PDB file of C-alpha atoms in Angstrom:
ATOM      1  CA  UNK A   3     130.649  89.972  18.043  1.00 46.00           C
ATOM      2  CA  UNK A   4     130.606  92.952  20.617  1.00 47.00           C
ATOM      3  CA  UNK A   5     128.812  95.507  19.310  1.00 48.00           C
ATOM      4  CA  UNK A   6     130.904  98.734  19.311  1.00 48.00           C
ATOM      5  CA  UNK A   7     128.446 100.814  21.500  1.00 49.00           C
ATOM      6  CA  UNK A   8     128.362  98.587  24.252  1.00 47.00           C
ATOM      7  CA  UNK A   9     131.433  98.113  26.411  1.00 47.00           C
ATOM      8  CA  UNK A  10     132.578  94.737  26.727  1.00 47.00           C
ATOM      9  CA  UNK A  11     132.674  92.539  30.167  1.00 45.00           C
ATOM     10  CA  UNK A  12     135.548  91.802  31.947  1.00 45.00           C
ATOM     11  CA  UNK A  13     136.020  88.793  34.292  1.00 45.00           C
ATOM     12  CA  UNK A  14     136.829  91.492  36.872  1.00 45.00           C
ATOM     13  CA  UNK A  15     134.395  93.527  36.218  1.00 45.00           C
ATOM     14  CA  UNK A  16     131.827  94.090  39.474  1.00 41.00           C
ATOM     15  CA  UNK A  17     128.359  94.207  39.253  1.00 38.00           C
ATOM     16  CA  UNK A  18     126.562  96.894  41.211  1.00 43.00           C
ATOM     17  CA  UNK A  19     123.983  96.442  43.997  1.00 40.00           C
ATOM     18  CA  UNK A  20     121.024  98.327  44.529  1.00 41.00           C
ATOM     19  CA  UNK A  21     121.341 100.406  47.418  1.00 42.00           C
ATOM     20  CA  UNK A  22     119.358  99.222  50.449  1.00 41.00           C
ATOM     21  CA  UNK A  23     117.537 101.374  52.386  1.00 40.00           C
ATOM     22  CA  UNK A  24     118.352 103.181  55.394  1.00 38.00           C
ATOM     23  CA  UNK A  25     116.126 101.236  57.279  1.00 38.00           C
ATOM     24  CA  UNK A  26     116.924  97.599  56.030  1.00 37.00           C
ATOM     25  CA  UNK A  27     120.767  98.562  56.453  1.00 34.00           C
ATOM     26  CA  UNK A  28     120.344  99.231  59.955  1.00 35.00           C
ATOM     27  CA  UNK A  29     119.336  97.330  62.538  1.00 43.00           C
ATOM     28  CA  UNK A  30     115.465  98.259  62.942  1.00 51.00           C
ATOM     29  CA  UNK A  31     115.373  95.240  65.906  1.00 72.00           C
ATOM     30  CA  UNK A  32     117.462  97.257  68.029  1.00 83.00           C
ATOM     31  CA  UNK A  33     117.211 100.414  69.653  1.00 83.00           C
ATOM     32  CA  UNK A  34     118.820 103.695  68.178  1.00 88.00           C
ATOM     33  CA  UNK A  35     120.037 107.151  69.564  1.00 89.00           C
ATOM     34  CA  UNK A  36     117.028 108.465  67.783  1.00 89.00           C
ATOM     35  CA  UNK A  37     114.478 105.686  69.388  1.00 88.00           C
ATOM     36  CA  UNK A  38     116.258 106.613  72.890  1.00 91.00           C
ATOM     37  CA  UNK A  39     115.724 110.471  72.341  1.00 92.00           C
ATOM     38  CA  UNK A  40     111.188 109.672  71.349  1.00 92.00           C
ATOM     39  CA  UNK A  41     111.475 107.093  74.502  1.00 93.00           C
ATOM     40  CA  UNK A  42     112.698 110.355  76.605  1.00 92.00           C
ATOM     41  CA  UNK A  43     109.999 112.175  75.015  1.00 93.00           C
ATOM     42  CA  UNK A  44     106.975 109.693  75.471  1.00 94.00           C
ATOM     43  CA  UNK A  45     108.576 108.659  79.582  1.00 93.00           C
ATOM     44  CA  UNK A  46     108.459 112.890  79.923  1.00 93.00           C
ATOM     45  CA  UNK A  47     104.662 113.232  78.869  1.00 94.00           C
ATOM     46  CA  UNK A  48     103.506 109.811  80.953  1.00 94.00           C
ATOM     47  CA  UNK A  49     105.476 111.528  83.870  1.00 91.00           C
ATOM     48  CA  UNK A  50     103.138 114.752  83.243  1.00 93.00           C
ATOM     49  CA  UNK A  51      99.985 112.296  83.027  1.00 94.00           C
ATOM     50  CA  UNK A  52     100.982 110.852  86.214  1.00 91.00           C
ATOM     51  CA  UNK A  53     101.584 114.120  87.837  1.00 91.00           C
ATOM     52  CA  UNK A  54      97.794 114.925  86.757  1.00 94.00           C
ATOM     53  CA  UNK A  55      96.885 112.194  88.255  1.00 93.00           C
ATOM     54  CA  UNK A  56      98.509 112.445  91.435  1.00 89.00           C
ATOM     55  CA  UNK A  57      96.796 116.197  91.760  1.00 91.00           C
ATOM     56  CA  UNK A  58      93.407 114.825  90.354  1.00 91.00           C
ATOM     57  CA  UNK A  59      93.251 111.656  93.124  1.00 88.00           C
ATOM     58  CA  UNK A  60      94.205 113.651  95.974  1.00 85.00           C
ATOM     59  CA  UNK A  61      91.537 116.809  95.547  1.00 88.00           C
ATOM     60  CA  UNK A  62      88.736 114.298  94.434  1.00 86.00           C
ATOM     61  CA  UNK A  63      89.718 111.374  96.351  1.00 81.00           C
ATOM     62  CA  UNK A  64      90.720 112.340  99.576  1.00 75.00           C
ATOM     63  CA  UNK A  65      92.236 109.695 102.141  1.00 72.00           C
ATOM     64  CA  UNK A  66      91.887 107.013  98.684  1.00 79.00           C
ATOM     65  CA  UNK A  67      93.764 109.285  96.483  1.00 80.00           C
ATOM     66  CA  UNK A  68      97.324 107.642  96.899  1.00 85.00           C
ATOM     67  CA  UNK A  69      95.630 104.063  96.425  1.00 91.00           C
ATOM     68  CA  UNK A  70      93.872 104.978  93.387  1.00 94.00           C
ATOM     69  CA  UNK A  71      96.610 107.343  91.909  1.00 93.00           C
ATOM     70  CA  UNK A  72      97.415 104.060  89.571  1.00 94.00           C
ATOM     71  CA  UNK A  73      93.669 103.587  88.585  1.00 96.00           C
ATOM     72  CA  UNK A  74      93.409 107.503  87.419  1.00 96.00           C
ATOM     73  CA  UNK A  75      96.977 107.586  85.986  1.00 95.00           C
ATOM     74  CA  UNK A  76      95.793 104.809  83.932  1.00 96.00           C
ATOM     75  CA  UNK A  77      92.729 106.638  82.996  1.00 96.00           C
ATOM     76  CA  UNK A  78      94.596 109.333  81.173  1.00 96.00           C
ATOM     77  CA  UNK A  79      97.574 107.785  79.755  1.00 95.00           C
ATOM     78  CA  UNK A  80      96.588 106.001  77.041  1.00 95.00           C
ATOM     79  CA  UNK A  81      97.493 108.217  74.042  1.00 94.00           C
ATOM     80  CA  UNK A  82     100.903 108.308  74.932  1.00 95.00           C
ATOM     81  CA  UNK A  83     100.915 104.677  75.402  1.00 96.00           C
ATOM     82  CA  UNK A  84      99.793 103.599  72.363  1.00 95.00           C
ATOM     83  CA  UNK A  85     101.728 106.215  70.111  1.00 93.00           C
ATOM     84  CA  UNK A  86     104.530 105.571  72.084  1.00 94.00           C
ATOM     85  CA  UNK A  87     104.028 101.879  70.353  1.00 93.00           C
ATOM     86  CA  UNK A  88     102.788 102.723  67.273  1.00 90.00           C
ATOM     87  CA  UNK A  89     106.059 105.151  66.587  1.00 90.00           C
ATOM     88  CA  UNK A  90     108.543 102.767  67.578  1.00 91.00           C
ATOM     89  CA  UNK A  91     107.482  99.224  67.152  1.00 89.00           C
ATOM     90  CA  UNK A  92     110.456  97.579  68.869  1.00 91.00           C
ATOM     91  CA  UNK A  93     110.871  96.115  71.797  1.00 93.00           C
ATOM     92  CA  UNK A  94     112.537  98.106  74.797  1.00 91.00           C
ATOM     93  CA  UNK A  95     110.811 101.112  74.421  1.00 93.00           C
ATOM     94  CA  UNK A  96     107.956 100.246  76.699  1.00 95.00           C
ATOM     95  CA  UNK A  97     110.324  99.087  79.283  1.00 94.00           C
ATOM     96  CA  UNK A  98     112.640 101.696  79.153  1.00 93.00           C
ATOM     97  CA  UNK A  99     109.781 104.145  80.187  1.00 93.00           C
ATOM     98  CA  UNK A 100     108.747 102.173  82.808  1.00 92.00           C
ATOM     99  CA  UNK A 101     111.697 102.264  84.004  1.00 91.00           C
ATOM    100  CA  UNK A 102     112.313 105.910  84.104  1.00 89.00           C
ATOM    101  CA  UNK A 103     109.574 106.184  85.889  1.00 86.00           C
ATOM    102  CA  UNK A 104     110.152 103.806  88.615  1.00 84.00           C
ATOM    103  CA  UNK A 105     113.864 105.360  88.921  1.00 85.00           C
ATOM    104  CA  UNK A 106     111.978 109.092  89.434  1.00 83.00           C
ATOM    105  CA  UNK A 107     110.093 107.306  92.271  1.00 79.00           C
ATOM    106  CA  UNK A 108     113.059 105.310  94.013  1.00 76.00           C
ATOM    107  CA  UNK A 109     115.047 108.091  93.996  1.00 79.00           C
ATOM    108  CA  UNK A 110     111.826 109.940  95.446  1.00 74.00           C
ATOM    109  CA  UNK A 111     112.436 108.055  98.254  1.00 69.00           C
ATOM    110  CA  UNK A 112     109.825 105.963  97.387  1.00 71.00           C
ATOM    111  CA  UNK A 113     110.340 102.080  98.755  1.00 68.00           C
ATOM    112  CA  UNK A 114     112.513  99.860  96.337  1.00 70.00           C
ATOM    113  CA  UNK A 115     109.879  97.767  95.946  1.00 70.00           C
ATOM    114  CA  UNK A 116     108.648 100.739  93.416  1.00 73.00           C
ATOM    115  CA  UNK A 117     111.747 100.234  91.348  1.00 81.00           C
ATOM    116  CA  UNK A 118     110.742  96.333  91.226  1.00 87.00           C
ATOM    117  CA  UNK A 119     107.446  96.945  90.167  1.00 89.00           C
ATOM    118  CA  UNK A 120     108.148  99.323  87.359  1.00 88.00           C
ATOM    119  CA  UNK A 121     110.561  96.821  85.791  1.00 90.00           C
ATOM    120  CA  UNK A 122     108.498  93.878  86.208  1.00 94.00           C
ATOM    121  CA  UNK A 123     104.989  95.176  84.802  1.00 96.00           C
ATOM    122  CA  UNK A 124     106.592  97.340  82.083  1.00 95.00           C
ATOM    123  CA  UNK A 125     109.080  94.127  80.719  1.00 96.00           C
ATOM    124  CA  UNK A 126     105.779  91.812  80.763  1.00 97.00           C
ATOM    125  CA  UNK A 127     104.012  94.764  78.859  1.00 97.00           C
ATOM    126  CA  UNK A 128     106.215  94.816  76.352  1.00 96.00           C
ATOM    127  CA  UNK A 129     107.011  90.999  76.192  1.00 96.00           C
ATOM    128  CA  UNK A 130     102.838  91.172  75.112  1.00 97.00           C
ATOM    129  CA  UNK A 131     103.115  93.798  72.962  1.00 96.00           C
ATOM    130  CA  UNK A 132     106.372  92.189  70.796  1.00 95.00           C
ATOM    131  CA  UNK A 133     104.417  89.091  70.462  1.00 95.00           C
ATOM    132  CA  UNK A 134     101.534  90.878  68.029  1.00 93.00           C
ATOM    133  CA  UNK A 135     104.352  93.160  66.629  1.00 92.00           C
ATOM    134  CA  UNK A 136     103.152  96.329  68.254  1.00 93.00           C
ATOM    135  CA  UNK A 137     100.171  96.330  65.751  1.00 90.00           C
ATOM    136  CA  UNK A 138      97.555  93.788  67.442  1.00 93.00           C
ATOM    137  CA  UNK A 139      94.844  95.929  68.976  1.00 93.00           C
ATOM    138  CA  UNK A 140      94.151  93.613  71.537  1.00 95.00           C
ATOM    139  CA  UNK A 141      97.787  92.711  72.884  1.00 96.00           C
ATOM    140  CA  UNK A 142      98.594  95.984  72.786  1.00 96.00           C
ATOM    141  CA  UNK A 143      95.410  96.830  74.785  1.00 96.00           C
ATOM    142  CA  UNK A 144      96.439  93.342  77.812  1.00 97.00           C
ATOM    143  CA  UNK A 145      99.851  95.685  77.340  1.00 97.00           C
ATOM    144  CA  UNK A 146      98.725  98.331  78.175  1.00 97.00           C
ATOM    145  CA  UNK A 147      96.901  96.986  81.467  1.00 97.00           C
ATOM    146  CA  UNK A 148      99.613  95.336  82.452  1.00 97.00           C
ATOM    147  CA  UNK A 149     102.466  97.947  81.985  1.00 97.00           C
ATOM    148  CA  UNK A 150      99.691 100.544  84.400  1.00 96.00           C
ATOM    149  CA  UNK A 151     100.143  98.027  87.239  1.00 96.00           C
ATOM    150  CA  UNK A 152     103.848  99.255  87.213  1.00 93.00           C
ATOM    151  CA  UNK A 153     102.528 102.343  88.925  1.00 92.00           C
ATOM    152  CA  UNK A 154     101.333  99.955  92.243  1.00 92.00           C
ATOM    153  CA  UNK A 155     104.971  99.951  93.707  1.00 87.00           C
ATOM    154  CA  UNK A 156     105.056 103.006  95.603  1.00 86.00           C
ATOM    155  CA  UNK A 157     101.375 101.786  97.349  1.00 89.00           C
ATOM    156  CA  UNK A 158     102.044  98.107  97.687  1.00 89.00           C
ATOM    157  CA  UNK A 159     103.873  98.369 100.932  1.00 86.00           C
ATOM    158  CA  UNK A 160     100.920  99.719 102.606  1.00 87.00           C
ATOM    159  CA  UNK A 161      99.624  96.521 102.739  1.00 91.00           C
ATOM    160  CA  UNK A 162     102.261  93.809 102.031  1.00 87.00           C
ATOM    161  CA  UNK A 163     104.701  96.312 104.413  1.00 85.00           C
ATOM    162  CA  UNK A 164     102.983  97.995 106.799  1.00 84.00           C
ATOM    163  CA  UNK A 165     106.012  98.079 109.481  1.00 86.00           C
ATOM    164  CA  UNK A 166     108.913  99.258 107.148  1.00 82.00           C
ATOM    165  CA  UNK A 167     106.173 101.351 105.643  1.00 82.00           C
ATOM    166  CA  UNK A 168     105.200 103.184 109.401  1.00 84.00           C
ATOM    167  CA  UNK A 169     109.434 102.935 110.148  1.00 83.00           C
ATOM    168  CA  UNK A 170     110.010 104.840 106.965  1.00 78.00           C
ATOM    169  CA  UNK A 171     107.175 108.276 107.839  1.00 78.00           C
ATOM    170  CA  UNK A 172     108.787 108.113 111.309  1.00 82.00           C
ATOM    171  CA  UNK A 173     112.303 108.399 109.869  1.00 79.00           C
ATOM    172  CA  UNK A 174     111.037 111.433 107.929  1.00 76.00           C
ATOM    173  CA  UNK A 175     109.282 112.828 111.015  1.00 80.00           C
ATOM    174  CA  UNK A 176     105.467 112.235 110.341  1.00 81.00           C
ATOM    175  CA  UNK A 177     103.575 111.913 113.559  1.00 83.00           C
ATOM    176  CA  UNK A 178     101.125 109.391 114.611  1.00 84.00           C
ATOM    177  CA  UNK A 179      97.953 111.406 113.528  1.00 86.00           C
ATOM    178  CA  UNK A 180      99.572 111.446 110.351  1.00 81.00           C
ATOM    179  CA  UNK A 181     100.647 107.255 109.709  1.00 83.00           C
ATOM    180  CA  UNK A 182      97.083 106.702 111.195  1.00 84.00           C
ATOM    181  CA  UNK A 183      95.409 108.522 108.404  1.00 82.00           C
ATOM    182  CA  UNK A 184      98.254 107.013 105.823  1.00 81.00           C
ATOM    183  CA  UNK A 185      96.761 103.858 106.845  1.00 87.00           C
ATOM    184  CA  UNK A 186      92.895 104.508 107.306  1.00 84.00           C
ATOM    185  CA  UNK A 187      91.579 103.056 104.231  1.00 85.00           C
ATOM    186  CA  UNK A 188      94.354 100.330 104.015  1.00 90.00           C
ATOM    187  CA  UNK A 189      92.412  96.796 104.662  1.00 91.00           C
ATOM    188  CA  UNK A 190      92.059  94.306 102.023  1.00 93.00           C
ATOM    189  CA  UNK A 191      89.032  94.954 100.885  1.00 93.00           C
ATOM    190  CA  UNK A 192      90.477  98.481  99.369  1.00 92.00           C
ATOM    191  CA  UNK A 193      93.515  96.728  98.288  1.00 95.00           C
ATOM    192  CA  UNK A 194      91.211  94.301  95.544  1.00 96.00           C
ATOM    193  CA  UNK A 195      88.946  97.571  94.970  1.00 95.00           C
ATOM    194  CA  UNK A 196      92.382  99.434  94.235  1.00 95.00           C
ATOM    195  CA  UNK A 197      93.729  96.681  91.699  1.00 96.00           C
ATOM    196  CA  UNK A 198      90.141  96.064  90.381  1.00 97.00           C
ATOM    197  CA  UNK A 199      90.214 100.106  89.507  1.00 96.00           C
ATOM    198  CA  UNK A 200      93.163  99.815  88.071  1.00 97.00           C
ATOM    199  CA  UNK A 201      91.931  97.171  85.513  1.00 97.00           C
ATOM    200  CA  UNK A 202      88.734  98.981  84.653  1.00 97.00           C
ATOM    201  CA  UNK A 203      90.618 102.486  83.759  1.00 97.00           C
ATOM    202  CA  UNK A 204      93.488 101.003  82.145  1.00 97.00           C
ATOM    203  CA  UNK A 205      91.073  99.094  79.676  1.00 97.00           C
ATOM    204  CA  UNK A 206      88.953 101.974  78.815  1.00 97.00           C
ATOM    205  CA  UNK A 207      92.271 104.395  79.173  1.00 96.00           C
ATOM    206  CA  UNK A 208      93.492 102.084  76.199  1.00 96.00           C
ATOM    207  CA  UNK A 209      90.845 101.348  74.422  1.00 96.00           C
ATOM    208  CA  UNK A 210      90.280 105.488  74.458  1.00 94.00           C
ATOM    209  CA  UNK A 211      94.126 105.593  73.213  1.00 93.00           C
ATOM    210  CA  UNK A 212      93.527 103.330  70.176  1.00 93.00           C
ATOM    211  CA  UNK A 213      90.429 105.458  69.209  1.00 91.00           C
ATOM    212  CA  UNK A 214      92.261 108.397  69.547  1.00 88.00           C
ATOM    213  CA  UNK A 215      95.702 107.017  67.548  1.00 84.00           C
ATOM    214  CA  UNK A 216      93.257 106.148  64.758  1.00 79.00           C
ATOM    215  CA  UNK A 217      91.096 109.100  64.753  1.00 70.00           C
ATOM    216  CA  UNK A 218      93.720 111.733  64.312  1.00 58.00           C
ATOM    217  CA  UNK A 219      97.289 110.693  64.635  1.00 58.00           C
ATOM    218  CA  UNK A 220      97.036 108.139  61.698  1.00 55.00           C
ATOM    219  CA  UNK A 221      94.830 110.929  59.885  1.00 53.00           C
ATOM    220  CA  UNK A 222      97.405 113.484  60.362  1.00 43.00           C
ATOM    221  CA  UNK A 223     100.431 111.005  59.287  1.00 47.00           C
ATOM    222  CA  UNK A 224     101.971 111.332  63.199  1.00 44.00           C
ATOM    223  CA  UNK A 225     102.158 107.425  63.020  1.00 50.00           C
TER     224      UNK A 225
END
């Protein structure tokens, strides 16, 4: 017998789900307006970084400064790297900055081998990244070196190019005295000193990032 306080069941009646949360009822493996909008953020501060950079290398650096502009950009960059990845934990994010980037420096007028480079480093960056979930220390530190290397396209041609290179300053109407001291310090032993740099600052540039993501971002609940 039914008692008289509890309504009886129909065969039609419809049992209620629990609501899901926003998060599970979306698609958290893709990329959102919102994720595209932090993405713009993060790719505008690593532009600012790089811009450091480029001022840093060329008053301390001299004739080197445009060959180690990756090494020092790498230096300094690796707070917004690694909030970057701890806020959005998905892939794309990674390569979509790298790829704003290298489209500032095509459209520079910059040689398209610049635009190659910052999709190939930056995909492979976050390729290593995805496979420890944005959360493994070390991947995200191999990330990390990998994605700075996208920052070699604009220099590359200075040794893999040299002609195009020299056609392209003439073009713009540099003068000899100028391409000669463009290409002063271009020989291949700078070229594995220049790549070796870059592998030394982007570690400790990282490994400076994670210490600083866990020292006060996590503290003050940014991440």
């Amino acid at each position: 017998m039914t008692s008289p306080n509890t309504p009886a069941e129909t065969p039609n009646q419809t049992v209620q789900s629990t609501p899901q949360p926003a998060a599970e009822a979306g698609k958290p493996g893709k990329l959102q307006v919102s994720d595209l909008i932090t993405i713009g953020v993060f790719a505008a501060l690593y532009f600012v970084m790089v811009c450091i950079a480029t001022l840093v290398s060329t008053l301390v650096m001299g004739g080197f400064g445009s060959i180690f502009l990756p090494a020092v950009a790498a230096l300094i960059s690796g707070c917004v790297y690694m909030l970057l990845a701890a806020r959005l934990g998905k892939f794309g994010g990674i390569t979509v900055m790298g790829l704003v980037v290298g489209l500032f420096l095509f459209v520079s007028g910059h040689f398209v081998l610049s635009f190659i480079a910052s999709i190939v480093f930056p995909v492979a960056a976050d390729l290593i990244a995805r496979a420890g979930k944005y959360k493994s220390k070390a991947l995200l530190l191999v990330s990390y070196v990998v994605f700075s290397y996208g920052l070699t396209g604009p220099i590359l041609p200075l040794w893999f190019m040299k002609d195009a290179y020299v056609a392209s300053l003439q073009a713009r109407g540099k003068d000899a005295a100028y391409i000669d001291g463009v290409f002063a310090n271009i020989n291949t032993g700078s070229f594995f000193l220049a790549m070796g740099a870059i592998l030394v600052c982007a570690a400790l540039g990282g490994w400076f990032g994670q210490k600083m993501l866990r020292k006060h971002f996590v503290k003050a609940s940014i991440v």
